[in-house]
Amino acid sequence: MTRRLFRYVPFTIEQDRTAEPEYEARCVSGDAADCGARSGTYSGPAPVEEWQRTHTQATGHRRYRRNFGDYAVLRPGAERVP
């Protein structure tokens, strides 16, 4: 029988500051089907929110699916970066 030894190493999960986060929105208004219009992807929320306001003014649509994505890094507790 093989024996294994597992050691506990405390890790922290942190946002990877070397990669920009991504923000986007898609219009999901519509009776029979979603509108499907998309904001495009941006590194901050402001352009996406402005697109939503403009799209609502032009179409009257008021329901959106918002997405946020980022990258995460797991670091052993001793490697913590300030």
N, CA, C and O of each residue as an XYZ file, in Angstrom:
328
protein
N       0.839     -1.161      0.000
C       0.000      0.000      0.000
C       0.902      1.247      0.000
O       1.892      1.306      0.728
N       0.541      2.245     -0.832
C       1.303      3.477     -0.935
C       0.819      4.469      0.108
O      -0.383      4.640      0.315
N       1.767      5.116      0.757
C       1.416      6.139      1.738
C       1.690      7.506      1.135
O       2.654      7.691      0.393
N       0.845      8.441      1.460
C       1.020      9.817      0.996
C       0.969     10.758      2.181
O       0.256     10.530      3.159
N       1.740     11.812      2.066
C       1.752     12.825      3.107
C       1.328     14.142      2.462
O       1.970     14.611      1.523
N       0.273     14.722      2.954
C      -0.213     16.008      2.452
C       0.054     17.062      3.515
O      -0.286     16.889      4.685
N       0.661     18.140      3.090
C       0.940     19.242      4.012
C      -0.004     20.390      3.689
O      -0.249     20.694      2.521
N      -0.519     21.010      4.703
C      -1.396     22.158      4.530
C      -0.550     23.395      4.295
O       0.318     23.730      5.101
N      -0.809     24.073      3.179
C      -0.141     25.337      2.876
C      -1.240     26.369      2.699
O      -2.060     26.240      1.790
N      -1.280     27.402      3.554
C      -2.335     28.407      3.415
C      -2.099     29.268      2.165
O      -1.030     29.858      2.008
N      -3.075     29.332      1.303
C      -3.015     30.149      0.106
C      -3.987     31.309      0.225
O      -5.012     31.212      0.899
N      -3.653     32.403     -0.435
C      -4.594     33.506     -0.572
C      -4.950     33.611     -2.048
O      -4.133     33.312     -2.919
N      -6.166     34.036     -2.314
C      -6.611     34.254     -3.687
C      -6.709     35.753     -3.881
O      -7.426     36.451     -3.164
N      -5.957     36.235     -4.883
C      -5.888     37.669     -5.122
C      -6.157     37.969     -6.580
O      -5.916     37.136     -7.454
N      -6.657     39.160     -6.834
C      -6.830     39.608     -8.207
C      -5.456     39.817     -8.822
O      -4.584     40.428     -8.205
N      -5.260     39.314    -10.032
C      -3.995     39.489    -10.741
C      -3.920     40.920    -11.249
O      -4.636     41.295    -12.177
N      -3.066     41.705    -10.649
C      -2.966     43.125    -10.993
C      -2.236     43.367    -12.310
O      -2.195     44.500    -12.790
N      -1.658     42.320    -12.903
C      -0.981     42.486    -14.190
C      -1.952     42.363    -15.362
O      -1.574     42.635    -16.501
N      -3.185     41.960    -15.105
C      -4.196     41.812    -16.157
C      -5.381     42.716    -15.854
O      -5.846     42.777    -14.716
N      -5.869     43.417    -16.872
C      -7.010     44.315    -16.674
C      -8.305     43.511    -16.560
O      -8.481     42.516    -17.264
N      -9.212     43.938    -15.678
C     -10.521     43.293    -15.620
C     -11.326     43.648    -16.873
O     -10.982     44.584    -17.595
N     -12.384     42.902    -17.121
C     -13.226     43.126    -18.293
C     -14.671     43.335    -17.867
O     -15.205     42.579    -17.055
N     -15.296     44.362    -18.418
C     -16.689     44.689    -18.146
C     -17.440     44.688    -19.475
O     -16.916     45.153    -20.487
N     -18.658     44.170    -19.473
C     -19.495     44.217    -20.670
C     -20.956     44.025    -20.279
O     -21.258     43.589    -19.168
N     -21.859     44.354    -21.201
C     -23.294     44.170    -20.969
C     -23.947     43.712    -22.269
O     -23.479     44.012    -23.367
N     -25.050     42.972    -22.105
C     -25.841     42.517    -23.253
C     -27.294     42.805    -22.947
O     -27.764     42.521    -21.845
N     -28.011     43.363    -23.904
C     -29.424     43.672    -23.718
C     -30.234     42.384    -23.779
O     -30.164     41.644    -24.761
N     -30.999     42.121    -22.730
C     -31.847     40.928    -22.688
C     -33.324     41.308    -22.655
O     -34.163     40.512    -22.233
N     -33.643     42.528    -23.103
C     -35.037     42.956    -23.214
C     -35.633     42.359    -24.481
O     -34.918     42.059    -25.438
N     -36.909     42.197    -24.474
C     -37.606     41.693    -25.649
C     -38.734     40.772    -25.250
O     -38.674     40.120    -24.207
N     -39.767     40.716    -26.079
C     -40.922     39.871    -25.771
C     -40.679     38.421    -26.157
O     -40.682     37.540    -25.298
N     -40.468     38.169    -27.444
C     -40.294     36.798    -27.919
C     -38.841     36.333    -27.794
O     -38.583     35.157    -27.536
N     -37.897     37.256    -27.975
C     -36.470     36.916    -27.911
C     -35.695     38.115    -27.368
O     -36.160     39.253    -27.430
N     -34.521     37.840    -26.843
C     -33.662     38.921    -26.343
C     -33.221     39.817    -27.496
O     -33.042     39.350    -28.621
N     -33.049     41.090    -27.213
C     -32.523     42.037    -28.192
C     -31.132     41.599    -28.641
O     -30.848     41.557    -29.838
N     -30.266     41.275    -27.683
C     -28.939     40.753    -28.000
C     -27.874     41.788    -28.279
O     -26.720     41.422    -28.498
N     -28.215     43.077    -28.280
C     -27.204     44.106    -28.523
C     -26.159     44.049    -27.411
O     -26.489     43.795    -26.253
N     -24.887     44.289    -27.774
C     -23.787     44.185    -26.817
C     -23.008     45.487    -26.735
O     -22.889     46.229    -27.710
N     -22.486     45.740    -25.557
C     -21.726     46.963    -25.315
C     -20.309     46.891    -25.856
O     -19.713     47.919    -26.176
N     -19.773     45.703    -25.960
C     -18.344     45.541    -26.204
C     -17.651     45.396    -24.860
O     -18.266     45.603    -23.814
N     -16.392     45.048    -24.883
C     -15.643     44.809    -23.654
C     -14.742     45.998    -23.342
O     -14.056     46.522    -24.220
N     -14.756     46.418    -22.068
C     -13.974     47.568    -21.622
C     -13.243     47.227    -20.333
O     -13.592     46.266    -19.648
N     -12.230     48.019    -20.007
C     -11.448     47.768    -18.793
C     -12.038     48.453    -17.563
O     -11.483     48.335    -16.471
N     -13.148     49.163    -17.719
C     -13.819     49.808    -16.594
C     -15.320     49.817    -16.829
O     -15.761     49.611    -17.960
N     -16.116     50.051    -15.792
C     -17.571     49.993    -15.929
C     -18.203     51.223    -16.582
O     -19.306     51.115    -17.117
N     -17.555     52.373    -16.560
C     -18.171     53.615    -17.045
C     -18.623     53.553    -18.514
O     -19.755     53.946    -18.798
N     -17.804     53.081    -19.454
C     -18.267     53.025    -20.845
C     -19.448     52.067    -21.046
O     -20.310     52.299    -21.893
N     -19.472     50.999    -20.264
C     -20.576     50.028    -20.365
C     -21.861     50.665    -19.851
O     -22.916     50.504    -20.465
N     -21.789     51.379    -18.744
C     -22.970     52.043    -18.193
C     -23.485     53.127    -19.143
O     -24.694     53.298    -19.301
N     -22.570     53.846    -19.766
C     -22.981     54.864    -20.745
C     -23.655     54.211    -21.949
O     -24.643     54.737    -22.460
N     -23.137     53.078    -22.407
C     -23.767     52.336    -23.512
C     -25.185     51.911    -23.119
O     -26.108     52.017    -23.927
N     -25.362     51.433    -21.888
C     -26.690     51.023    -21.423
C     -27.660     52.208    -21.460
O     -28.786     52.072    -21.937
N     -27.231     53.355    -20.963
C     -28.101     54.540    -20.981
C     -28.474     54.921    -22.411
O     -29.637     55.206    -22.696
N     -27.499     54.927    -23.300
C     -27.745     55.281    -24.700
C     -28.670     54.274    -25.371
O     -29.574     54.657    -26.114
N     -28.449     52.995    -25.114
C     -29.292     51.953    -25.708
C     -30.727     52.064    -25.189
O     -31.676     51.891    -25.954
N     -30.887     52.349    -23.914
C     -32.225     52.515    -23.348
C     -32.930     53.721    -23.962
O     -34.119     53.652    -24.271
N     -32.212     54.816    -24.140
C     -32.806     56.008    -24.764
C     -33.254     55.714    -26.189
O     -34.308     56.183    -26.616
N     -32.463     54.942    -26.925
C     -32.771     54.663    -28.329
C     -33.863     53.617    -28.511
O     -34.625     53.683    -29.476
N     -33.950     52.643    -27.590
C     -34.851     51.507    -27.795
C     -35.955     51.380    -26.756
O     -36.983     50.755    -27.017
N     -35.753     51.967    -25.581
C     -36.691     51.768    -24.480
C     -36.409     50.496    -23.694
O     -37.105     50.211    -22.719
N     -35.403     49.726    -24.098
C     -35.044     48.492    -23.388
C     -34.396     48.845    -22.059
O     -33.591     49.772    -21.971
N     -34.764     48.083    -21.013
C     -34.270     48.423    -19.670
C     -33.699     47.242    -18.901
O     -33.446     47.360    -17.702
N     -33.490     46.106    -19.561
C     -32.969     44.932    -18.843
C     -31.684     44.458    -19.520
O     -31.645     44.241    -20.731
N     -30.625     44.302    -18.706
C     -29.304     43.962    -19.232
C     -28.662     42.852    -18.412
O     -28.879     42.742    -17.205
N     -27.887     42.054    -19.076
C     -27.047     41.043    -18.417
C     -25.642     41.630    -18.387
O     -25.029     41.831    -19.434
N     -25.128     41.906    -17.179
C     -23.789     42.488    -17.053
C     -22.795     41.399    -16.681
O     -23.102     40.507    -15.890
N     -21.615     41.480    -17.251
C     -20.561     40.504    -16.965
C     -19.293     41.224    -16.533
O     -18.911     42.251    -17.094
N     -18.657     40.657    -15.526
C     -17.375     41.144    -15.049
C     -16.440     39.958    -15.027
O     -16.798     38.890    -14.529
N     -15.258     40.131    -15.555
C     -14.276     39.054    -15.526
C     -12.921     39.592    -15.110
O     -12.538     40.708    -15.465
N     -12.208     38.782    -14.357
C     -10.847     39.133    -14.001
C     -10.039     37.856    -13.887
O     -10.566     36.758    -14.066
N      -8.762     38.002    -13.589
C      -7.872     36.866    -13.406
C      -7.477     36.807    -11.943
O      -7.293     37.835    -11.292
N      -7.351     35.599    -11.438
C      -6.985     35.412    -10.037
C      -5.679     34.632     -9.943
O      -5.364     33.804    -10.797
N      -4.938     34.917     -8.894
C      -3.674     34.243     -8.623
C      -3.750     33.675     -7.213
O      -4.174     34.362     -6.284
N      -3.342     32.425     -7.056
C      -3.237     31.829     -5.725
C      -1.789     31.915     -5.293
O      -0.886     31.507     -6.023
N      -1.574     32.448     -4.103
C      -0.219     32.597     -3.584
C      -0.137     31.929     -2.206
O      -1.043     32.065     -1.384
N       0.952     31.214     -1.973
C       1.159     30.704     -0.620
C       1.218     31.881      0.345
O       1.685     32.955     -0.035
N       0.770     31.714      1.554
C       0.687     32.791      2.533
C       1.959     33.610      2.677
O       1.873     34.814      2.918
N       3.133     33.009      2.539
C       4.385     33.732      2.714
C       4.720     34.653      1.536
O       5.537     35.561      1.690
N       4.112     34.443      0.373
C       4.423     35.229     -0.826
C       3.511     36.428     -1.023
O       3.524     37.029     -2.097
N       2.743     36.784     -0.049
C       1.748     37.829     -0.190
C       2.362     39.121     -0.721
O       3.361     39.607     -0.190
N       1.756     39.675     -1.777
C       2.227     40.918     -2.384
C       1.331     42.056     -1.909
O       0.108     41.937     -1.984
N       1.913     43.171     -1.415
C       1.084     44.264     -0.898
C       0.286     44.968     -1.968
O      -0.453     45.906     -1.670
